[in-house]
Amino acid sequence: MIMKAALAAALLAGSLGAAADSVVEQGKQVAFDRKKGNCLTCHQMEGGTLAGNWGPPLMAMKARYPNKEDLRAQIWDPTKRNPMTSMPPFGRNGILTEAEIDLVVEFVHSL
Amino acid sequence: MKTLTQLTLALSVAVSGAAFASPEADQKAFQKFYESRFSQVAEGDFINGVYSILPAAREQWEAIEEFPPYEPEVEIGEELYNTAFANGKSFADCFDTPAQRENYPYWDADREMVVTMERAINECRTANGEKAWGWKKGKIAALSAYMSYESRGQEISVTIPEGDEGALAAYNAGKEMFYTKRGQLNFSCSDCHMYGAGLNARADTMSPAFGHASHWPVYRSKWQAMGTLHRRFGGCNTNIRAKPFKAQGPEYSNLEYFLTYMSNGLEFNGPGARK
């Protein structure tokens, strides 16, 4: 019994880890897809090529955004913080779905 | 980040400060913005678009200009200019010379509208019983290319007639179009060509809007053909997922009026060649 529980726990932990990885991976795909986030148009991001330099490179994001909600808000509607920004309002204008934004947040937060 | 913030601030001052300013003051602030941001650009060189700020790409472009891709179009345009309409008249009966660029765009006070050179070309046709050409490419671009070629070196000197409310309103409408965010991606022309000028979207460097109106029509390798300025406006609007306005409609004509006025003092150097 004890063995079984430990195994189950290990399996659970393993699959959770894999699931977490894949959320970041899925977020990366949405972020890099030219028809979705297309974030590389403006931001250098690790793992991406041919990035533009319109916006700042996205790195050390956990330090910049200890609170994930703030990061989400920046992606959902960057004009809240800076009305003049040229970064598109991905959530407000429905460029990405709420679920896609959640994925992108996970990916960007991992950078 | 610091530079971005500073630029944004400078821009918002330029824009909001211009909100109640006269066209003359707007123009001064506009030209100064580019001249100080790109102080390395020689006087008058903004007419060369993105190549005025990208020395590396410029070499390649100058090589292309040695065998200009627009040359065959200029020849077709010359032939069109000299071919008689069915009624025996020709463009030479509408224009005293093909070198017309410096006269456009202008505010027609009687009709209360901005008249571009392309509009004048088609109005010459319809006045002589011919069908109007399509506005964005093909014959109108060829004739416009010939006329621009003949006009090279003329000075851009658009006027907004003093005391004419309609002209001022058209100018202001064009100005508003330039600075207003639109489309699903929420971009204004100024986001890309003022704030973004010199920055890269992927591998594309965005050109300064100072000089934007100098060199039309343009042979674009992407089009594999010539296109008019309004065709380009439509393309830029489509890219930001906004519905483009009609070529030669009031929106783009007013935009051309504003944009050309902003470049007063530069030379016309059309037709152009671009990526």
Short mmCIF file of C-alpha atoms in Angstrom, two decimals:
data_model
loop_
_atom_site.label_atom_id
_atom_site.label_comp_id
_atom_site.label_asym_id
_atom_site.label_seq_id
_atom_site.Cartn_x
_atom_site.Cartn_y
_atom_site.Cartn_z
CA MET A 1 0.00 0.00 0.00
CA ILE A 2 2.67 2.41 1.06
CA MET A 3 4.70 1.59 -2.03
CA LYS A 4 1.70 2.10 -4.22
CA ALA A 5 0.88 5.49 -2.71
CA ALA A 6 4.45 6.63 -3.13
CA LEU A 7 4.43 5.51 -6.70
CA ALA A 8 1.15 7.28 -7.33
CA ALA A 9 2.53 10.41 -5.71
CA ALA A 10 5.67 10.21 -7.81
CA LEU A 11 3.65 9.69 -10.94
CA LEU A 12 1.41 12.59 -10.05
CA ALA A 13 4.36 14.86 -9.39
CA GLY A 14 5.97 13.74 -12.64
CA SER A 15 2.92 14.42 -14.71
CA LEU A 16 2.39 17.77 -12.98
CA GLY A 17 5.93 18.71 -13.91
CA ALA A 18 5.33 17.67 -17.47
CA ALA A 19 2.07 19.58 -17.54
CA ALA A 20 3.81 22.71 -16.24
CA ASP A 21 6.47 22.36 -18.92
CA SER A 22 3.94 22.00 -21.62
CA VAL A 23 2.00 25.08 -20.49
CA VAL A 24 5.18 27.12 -20.90
CA GLU A 25 5.83 25.39 -24.21
CA GLN A 26 2.30 26.08 -25.44
CA GLY A 27 2.63 29.69 -24.33
CA LYS A 28 5.82 29.96 -26.32
CA GLN A 29 4.05 28.71 -29.42
CA VAL A 30 1.26 31.27 -29.05
CA ALA A 31 3.79 34.04 -28.38
CA PHE A 32 5.95 33.19 -31.41
CA ASP A 33 3.13 32.42 -33.87
CA ARG A 34 2.93 35.29 -36.37
CA LYS A 35 -0.84 35.00 -36.51
CA LYS A 36 -1.20 35.00 -32.72
CA GLY A 37 1.07 36.91 -30.34
CA ASN A 38 3.78 37.66 -32.87
CA CYS A 39 5.71 39.13 -29.93
CA LEU A 40 9.03 38.74 -31.76
CA THR A 41 8.00 41.56 -34.07
CA CYS A 42 8.98 43.84 -31.23
CA HIS A 43 10.68 41.89 -28.44
CA GLN A 44 13.76 39.77 -28.21
CA MET A 45 12.83 36.63 -26.31
CA GLU A 46 14.99 33.63 -25.58
CA GLY A 47 14.46 30.90 -28.15
CA GLY A 48 13.17 33.29 -30.81
CA THR A 49 14.95 34.49 -33.94
CA LEU A 50 14.60 37.55 -36.19
CA ALA A 51 13.28 39.64 -33.35
CA GLY A 52 12.63 43.36 -33.70
CA ASN A 53 13.75 46.01 -31.23
CA TRP A 54 10.60 48.07 -30.94
CA GLY A 55 9.95 47.01 -27.36
CA PRO A 56 12.44 46.04 -24.65
CA PRO A 57 13.94 42.54 -24.61
CA LEU A 58 11.84 40.31 -22.36
CA MET A 59 14.11 38.76 -19.77
CA ALA A 60 14.36 38.39 -15.98
CA MET A 61 10.59 38.66 -15.96
CA LYS A 62 10.10 37.21 -12.48
CA ALA A 63 12.14 40.08 -11.12
CA ARG A 64 10.27 42.65 -13.23
CA TYR A 65 6.90 41.08 -12.42
CA PRO A 66 6.84 39.32 -9.04
CA ASN A 67 3.06 39.35 -9.42
CA LYS A 68 1.87 37.44 -12.48
CA GLU A 69 -1.36 39.43 -12.55
CA ASP A 70 0.60 42.60 -13.37
CA LEU A 71 2.24 40.83 -16.28
CA ARG A 72 -1.13 39.61 -17.47
CA ALA A 73 -2.53 43.13 -17.25
CA GLN A 74 0.37 44.47 -19.33
CA ILE A 75 -0.34 41.96 -22.09
CA TRP A 76 -4.13 42.24 -21.86
CA ASP A 77 -4.08 46.02 -22.31
CA PRO A 78 -0.73 47.85 -22.26
CA THR A 79 -2.47 51.16 -22.98
CA LYS A 80 -3.68 51.18 -19.36
CA ARG A 81 -0.15 51.81 -18.20
CA ASN A 82 0.92 53.87 -21.18
CA PRO A 83 -1.83 55.25 -23.45
CA MET A 84 0.78 56.12 -26.08
CA THR A 85 2.30 52.65 -26.30
CA SER A 86 2.47 50.95 -29.66
CA MET A 87 2.12 47.51 -28.07
CA PRO A 88 -1.27 46.07 -29.14
CA PRO A 89 -3.95 45.37 -26.51
CA PHE A 90 -4.04 41.60 -26.94
CA GLY A 91 -6.92 40.97 -24.55
CA ARG A 92 -9.03 44.12 -24.89
CA ASN A 93 -9.08 43.87 -28.70
CA GLY A 94 -9.51 40.11 -28.78
CA ILE A 95 -6.26 39.47 -30.63
CA LEU A 96 -5.69 36.52 -28.29
CA THR A 97 -8.28 34.59 -26.27
CA GLU A 98 -8.22 34.68 -22.47
CA ALA A 99 -6.86 31.11 -22.45
CA GLU A 100 -4.12 32.01 -24.92
CA ILE A 101 -3.14 34.99 -22.80
CA ASP A 102 -2.88 32.73 -19.74
CA LEU A 103 -0.48 30.53 -21.68
CA VAL A 104 1.59 33.48 -22.89
CA VAL A 105 1.81 34.81 -19.33
CA GLU A 106 3.21 31.47 -18.16
CA PHE A 107 5.80 31.49 -20.93
CA VAL A 108 6.84 35.12 -20.50
CA HIS A 109 7.05 34.71 -16.73
CA SER A 110 9.48 31.85 -17.29
CA LEU A 111 11.91 34.08 -19.21
CA MET B 1 13.76 51.70 -21.27
CA LYS B 2 14.89 55.16 -20.38
CA THR B 3 15.29 56.16 -23.99
CA LEU B 4 11.90 54.66 -24.87
CA THR B 5 10.23 56.68 -22.14
CA GLN B 6 12.02 59.81 -23.20
CA LEU B 7 11.03 59.33 -26.80
CA THR B 8 7.43 58.70 -25.85
CA LEU B 9 7.43 61.86 -23.80
CA ALA B 10 8.97 63.88 -26.59
CA LEU B 11 6.38 62.50 -28.95
CA SER B 12 3.42 63.17 -26.72
CA VAL B 13 4.59 66.74 -26.30
CA ALA B 14 5.00 67.03 -30.08
CA VAL B 15 1.52 65.62 -30.63
CA SER B 16 -0.53 67.15 -27.86
CA GLY B 17 1.31 70.42 -28.16
CA ALA B 18 0.25 70.39 -31.78
CA ALA B 19 -3.42 69.83 -31.00
CA PHE B 20 -4.31 73.52 -31.07
CA ALA B 21 -1.34 74.71 -33.02
CA SER B 22 -1.40 76.26 -36.46
CA PRO B 23 -0.36 74.13 -39.42
CA GLU B 24 2.86 76.17 -39.61
CA ALA B 25 3.72 75.36 -36.00
CA ASP B 26 2.80 71.68 -36.54
CA GLN B 27 5.07 71.51 -39.52
CA LYS B 28 7.98 73.04 -37.67
CA ALA B 29 7.61 70.66 -34.72
CA PHE B 30 7.18 67.68 -37.04
CA GLN B 31 10.29 68.38 -39.08
CA LYS B 32 12.30 69.17 -35.98
CA PHE B 33 11.31 65.86 -34.41
CA TYR B 34 12.93 63.94 -37.27
CA GLU B 35 15.87 66.26 -37.69
CA SER B 36 16.86 65.89 -34.07
CA ARG B 37 16.13 62.17 -33.86
CA PHE B 38 18.13 61.51 -37.03
CA SER B 39 20.66 64.29 -36.84
CA GLN B 40 23.00 62.25 -39.05
CA VAL B 41 20.69 62.59 -42.07
CA ALA B 42 21.86 65.24 -44.51
CA GLU B 43 19.50 68.10 -45.22
CA GLY B 44 16.89 67.14 -47.77
CA ASP B 45 17.72 63.44 -47.66
CA PHE B 46 14.54 62.26 -45.92
CA ILE B 47 13.01 61.95 -49.40
CA ASN B 48 14.86 58.64 -49.63
CA GLY B 49 12.69 57.04 -47.00
CA VAL B 50 14.13 54.29 -44.90
CA TYR B 51 17.37 54.48 -46.91
CA SER B 52 18.03 57.93 -45.48
CA ILE B 53 18.59 56.30 -42.10
CA LEU B 54 20.01 52.89 -43.11
CA PRO B 55 23.42 53.25 -44.76
CA ALA B 56 23.78 49.47 -45.21
CA ALA B 57 20.52 49.02 -47.10
CA ARG B 58 21.14 52.21 -49.02
CA GLU B 59 24.04 50.78 -51.00
CA GLN B 60 21.93 47.95 -52.28
CA TRP B 61 19.14 50.35 -53.12
CA GLU B 62 21.46 52.67 -55.00
CA ALA B 63 22.61 49.71 -57.09
CA ILE B 64 18.95 49.03 -57.92
CA GLU B 65 18.43 52.67 -58.85
CA GLU B 66 21.11 52.32 -61.55
CA PHE B 67 18.70 50.18 -63.53
CA PRO B 68 15.49 51.51 -62.09
CA PRO B 69 12.63 49.01 -62.08
CA TYR B 70 10.20 51.87 -62.73
CA GLU B 71 11.81 52.88 -66.01
CA PRO B 72 9.53 50.81 -68.29
CA GLU B 73 6.53 52.33 -66.49
CA VAL B 74 7.81 55.84 -67.08
CA GLU B 75 7.98 55.02 -70.80
CA ILE B 76 4.47 53.59 -70.82
CA GLY B 77 3.32 56.71 -68.98
CA GLU B 78 4.90 58.99 -71.55
CA GLU B 79 3.08 57.17 -74.29
CA LEU B 80 -0.20 57.43 -72.41
CA TYR B 81 0.37 61.13 -71.93
CA ASN B 82 0.83 61.66 -75.63
CA THR B 83 -1.90 59.35 -76.91
CA ALA B 84 -5.01 61.14 -78.09
CA PHE B 85 -8.41 60.44 -76.50
CA ALA B 86 -11.29 59.38 -78.76
CA ASN B 87 -12.29 63.05 -79.04
CA GLY B 88 -8.87 63.93 -80.44
CA LYS B 89 -7.67 65.76 -77.33
CA SER B 90 -5.05 64.48 -74.92
CA PHE B 91 -3.64 65.09 -71.44
CA ALA B 92 -1.68 67.97 -72.90
CA ASP B 93 -5.00 69.79 -73.22
CA CYS B 94 -5.56 69.50 -69.45
CA PHE B 95 -2.00 70.13 -68.26
CA ASP B 96 0.32 72.76 -69.66
CA THR B 97 3.26 70.46 -68.88
CA PRO B 98 3.61 66.89 -67.59
CA ALA B 99 5.77 68.27 -64.75
CA GLN B 100 2.78 68.74 -62.45
CA ARG B 101 3.80 67.38 -59.04
CA GLU B 102 4.46 70.74 -57.42
CA ASN B 103 0.82 71.72 -57.98
CA TYR B 104 -0.60 68.84 -55.92
CA PRO B 105 -2.26 68.08 -53.63
CA TYR B 106 -4.20 71.34 -53.39
CA TRP B 107 -7.36 72.53 -51.74
CA ASP B 108 -10.11 73.21 -54.27
CA ALA B 109 -12.19 75.86 -52.53
CA ASP B 110 -15.07 75.69 -55.00
CA ARG B 111 -15.57 71.97 -54.69
CA GLU B 112 -14.44 71.93 -51.06
CA MET B 113 -12.11 69.01 -51.49
CA VAL B 114 -8.48 68.06 -51.73
CA VAL B 115 -7.38 67.35 -55.29
CA THR B 116 -4.45 64.98 -55.77
CA MET B 117 -2.51 64.59 -59.01
CA GLU B 118 -4.07 61.18 -59.60
CA ARG B 119 -7.53 62.71 -59.24
CA ALA B 120 -6.63 65.41 -61.75
CA ILE B 121 -5.48 62.71 -64.18
CA ASN B 122 -8.75 60.85 -64.00
CA GLU B 123 -10.78 64.05 -64.13
CA CYS B 124 -9.00 64.92 -67.34
CA ARG B 125 -10.06 61.58 -68.74
CA THR B 126 -13.71 61.80 -67.72
CA ALA B 127 -13.93 65.43 -68.89
CA ASN B 128 -12.94 64.11 -72.30
CA GLY B 129 -15.43 61.29 -72.35
CA GLU B 130 -12.98 58.55 -71.33
CA LYS B 131 -13.50 56.07 -68.53
CA ALA B 132 -11.65 56.75 -65.26
CA TRP B 133 -8.76 54.39 -64.51
CA GLY B 134 -8.48 52.38 -61.29
CA TRP B 135 -6.79 54.44 -58.58
CA LYS B 136 -4.09 52.22 -57.16
CA LYS B 137 -2.02 50.63 -59.94
CA GLY B 138 -1.78 50.03 -63.65
CA LYS B 139 -2.19 52.91 -66.07
CA ILE B 140 -2.72 55.60 -63.48
CA ALA B 141 0.51 54.59 -61.77
CA ALA B 142 2.38 54.56 -65.09
CA LEU B 143 1.18 58.02 -66.08
CA SER B 144 1.79 59.33 -62.58
CA ALA B 145 5.31 57.85 -62.75
CA TYR B 146 6.03 59.70 -65.99
CA MET B 147 4.66 62.96 -64.65
CA SER B 148 6.61 62.57 -61.39
CA TYR B 149 9.75 61.82 -63.33
CA GLU B 150 9.31 65.02 -65.30
CA SER B 151 8.74 66.86 -62.01
CA ARG B 152 11.88 65.71 -60.24
CA GLY B 153 13.56 68.46 -58.30
CA GLN B 154 10.42 70.52 -57.80
CA GLU B 155 9.90 71.72 -54.26
CA ILE B 156 7.11 70.38 -52.09
CA SER B 157 5.11 73.46 -51.19
CA VAL B 158 1.55 72.57 -50.27
CA THR B 159 -0.51 75.54 -49.13
CA ILE B 160 -3.39 75.74 -46.72
CA PRO B 161 -5.07 78.93 -47.89
CA GLU B 162 -5.22 81.48 -45.10
CA GLY B 163 -8.69 81.93 -43.63
CA ASP B 164 -10.22 79.02 -45.54
CA GLU B 165 -12.09 76.99 -42.91
CA GLY B 166 -12.62 74.08 -45.26
CA ALA B 167 -8.94 73.74 -46.08
CA LEU B 168 -8.05 73.86 -42.41
CA ALA B 169 -10.68 71.22 -41.64
CA ALA B 170 -9.27 68.94 -44.35
CA TYR B 171 -5.78 69.43 -42.96
CA ASN B 172 -6.99 68.67 -39.44
CA ALA B 173 -8.82 65.56 -40.60
CA GLY B 174 -5.62 64.31 -42.23
CA LYS B 175 -3.68 65.10 -39.10
CA GLU B 176 -6.15 63.26 -36.94
CA MET B 177 -5.93 60.24 -39.22
CA PHE B 178 -2.17 60.25 -38.83
CA TYR B 179 -2.20 60.30 -35.03
CA THR B 180 -5.26 58.16 -34.27
CA LYS B 181 -4.89 54.53 -33.28
CA ARG B 182 -7.08 52.14 -35.22
CA GLY B 183 -7.56 48.52 -36.17
CA GLN B 184 -7.49 45.43 -34.02
CA LEU B 185 -3.77 45.96 -33.46
CA ASN B 186 -4.41 49.53 -32.33
CA PHE B 187 -1.74 51.39 -34.28
CA SER B 188 -1.62 54.93 -35.56
CA CYS B 189 0.55 55.94 -38.51
CA SER B 190 2.61 57.89 -36.00
CA ASP B 191 3.19 54.80 -33.84
CA CYS B 192 5.17 53.30 -36.68
CA HIS B 193 6.50 56.26 -38.63
CA MET B 194 7.16 58.72 -35.82
CA TYR B 195 7.65 56.90 -32.54
CA GLY B 196 8.73 53.73 -34.38
CA ALA B 197 10.82 55.38 -37.09
CA GLY B 198 14.24 53.75 -37.13
CA LEU B 199 13.11 50.85 -34.96
CA ASN B 200 12.72 47.34 -36.29
CA ALA B 201 9.52 45.37 -36.53
CA ARG B 202 11.13 41.97 -37.08
CA ALA B 203 13.66 42.72 -39.81
CA ASP B 204 11.82 45.77 -41.23
CA THR B 205 13.03 49.19 -40.22
CA MET B 206 10.23 51.72 -40.21
CA SER B 207 10.79 54.86 -42.21
CA PRO B 208 10.37 58.45 -40.99
CA ALA B 209 7.13 60.07 -42.14
CA PHE B 210 9.07 63.21 -42.99
CA GLY B 211 9.61 62.69 -46.72
CA HIS B 212 6.87 60.08 -47.08
CA ALA B 213 5.04 61.94 -49.81
CA SER B 214 8.00 62.85 -52.01
CA HIS B 215 8.55 59.88 -54.29
CA TRP B 216 5.28 58.46 -55.61
CA PRO B 217 4.30 56.26 -57.28
CA VAL B 218 6.66 53.54 -56.09
CA TYR B 219 7.84 50.33 -57.68
CA ARG B 220 7.76 47.82 -54.85
CA SER B 221 9.49 44.48 -55.20
CA LYS B 222 6.78 43.02 -52.98
CA TRP B 223 4.13 44.17 -55.47
CA GLN B 224 6.31 43.44 -58.50
CA ALA B 225 4.67 46.56 -59.87
CA MET B 226 4.03 50.24 -59.33
CA GLY B 227 1.52 51.49 -56.81
CA THR B 228 0.21 54.88 -55.77
CA LEU B 229 0.52 56.50 -52.36
CA HIS B 230 -3.07 55.59 -51.54
CA ARG B 231 -2.34 51.97 -52.33
CA ARG B 232 0.41 52.12 -49.73
CA PHE B 233 -1.90 53.77 -47.18
CA GLY B 234 -4.35 50.92 -47.71
CA GLY B 235 -1.61 48.34 -47.22
CA CYS B 236 -0.45 49.91 -43.96
CA ASN B 237 -4.05 50.02 -42.70
CA THR B 238 -4.63 46.39 -43.66
CA ASN B 239 -1.47 45.33 -41.84
CA ILE B 240 -2.85 46.60 -38.56
CA ARG B 241 -6.14 44.79 -39.23
CA ALA B 242 -8.05 47.98 -39.88
CA LYS B 243 -10.44 48.30 -42.77
CA PRO B 244 -8.64 50.36 -45.40
CA PHE B 245 -10.38 53.48 -46.70
CA LYS B 246 -11.09 53.97 -50.40
CA ALA B 247 -8.22 55.22 -52.52
CA GLN B 248 -8.90 58.89 -53.38
CA GLY B 249 -11.75 59.07 -50.88
CA PRO B 250 -11.78 62.05 -48.52
CA GLU B 251 -9.91 60.21 -45.73
CA TYR B 252 -6.79 59.35 -47.72
CA SER B 253 -6.90 62.57 -49.75
CA ASN B 254 -6.90 64.59 -46.53
CA LEU B 255 -4.15 62.35 -45.17
CA GLU B 256 -2.09 63.04 -48.28
CA TYR B 257 -2.76 66.76 -47.86
CA PHE B 258 -1.48 66.67 -44.27
CA LEU B 259 1.46 64.37 -44.97
CA THR B 260 2.66 66.30 -48.00
CA TYR B 261 2.34 69.61 -46.17
CA MET B 262 4.49 68.16 -43.38
CA SER B 263 7.25 67.60 -45.97
CA ASN B 264 7.17 71.12 -47.39
CA GLY B 265 10.64 72.29 -48.32
CA LEU B 266 11.83 68.87 -49.49
CA GLU B 267 12.11 67.93 -53.16
CA PHE B 268 9.84 65.70 -55.17
CA ASN B 269 11.92 62.74 -56.38
CA GLY B 270 9.42 60.26 -57.73
CA PRO B 271 8.95 57.68 -58.95
CA GLY B 272 10.65 55.58 -56.28
CA ALA B 273 11.84 52.02 -55.77
CA ARG B 274 11.26 50.24 -52.49
CA LYS B 275 11.32 46.74 -51.03
#
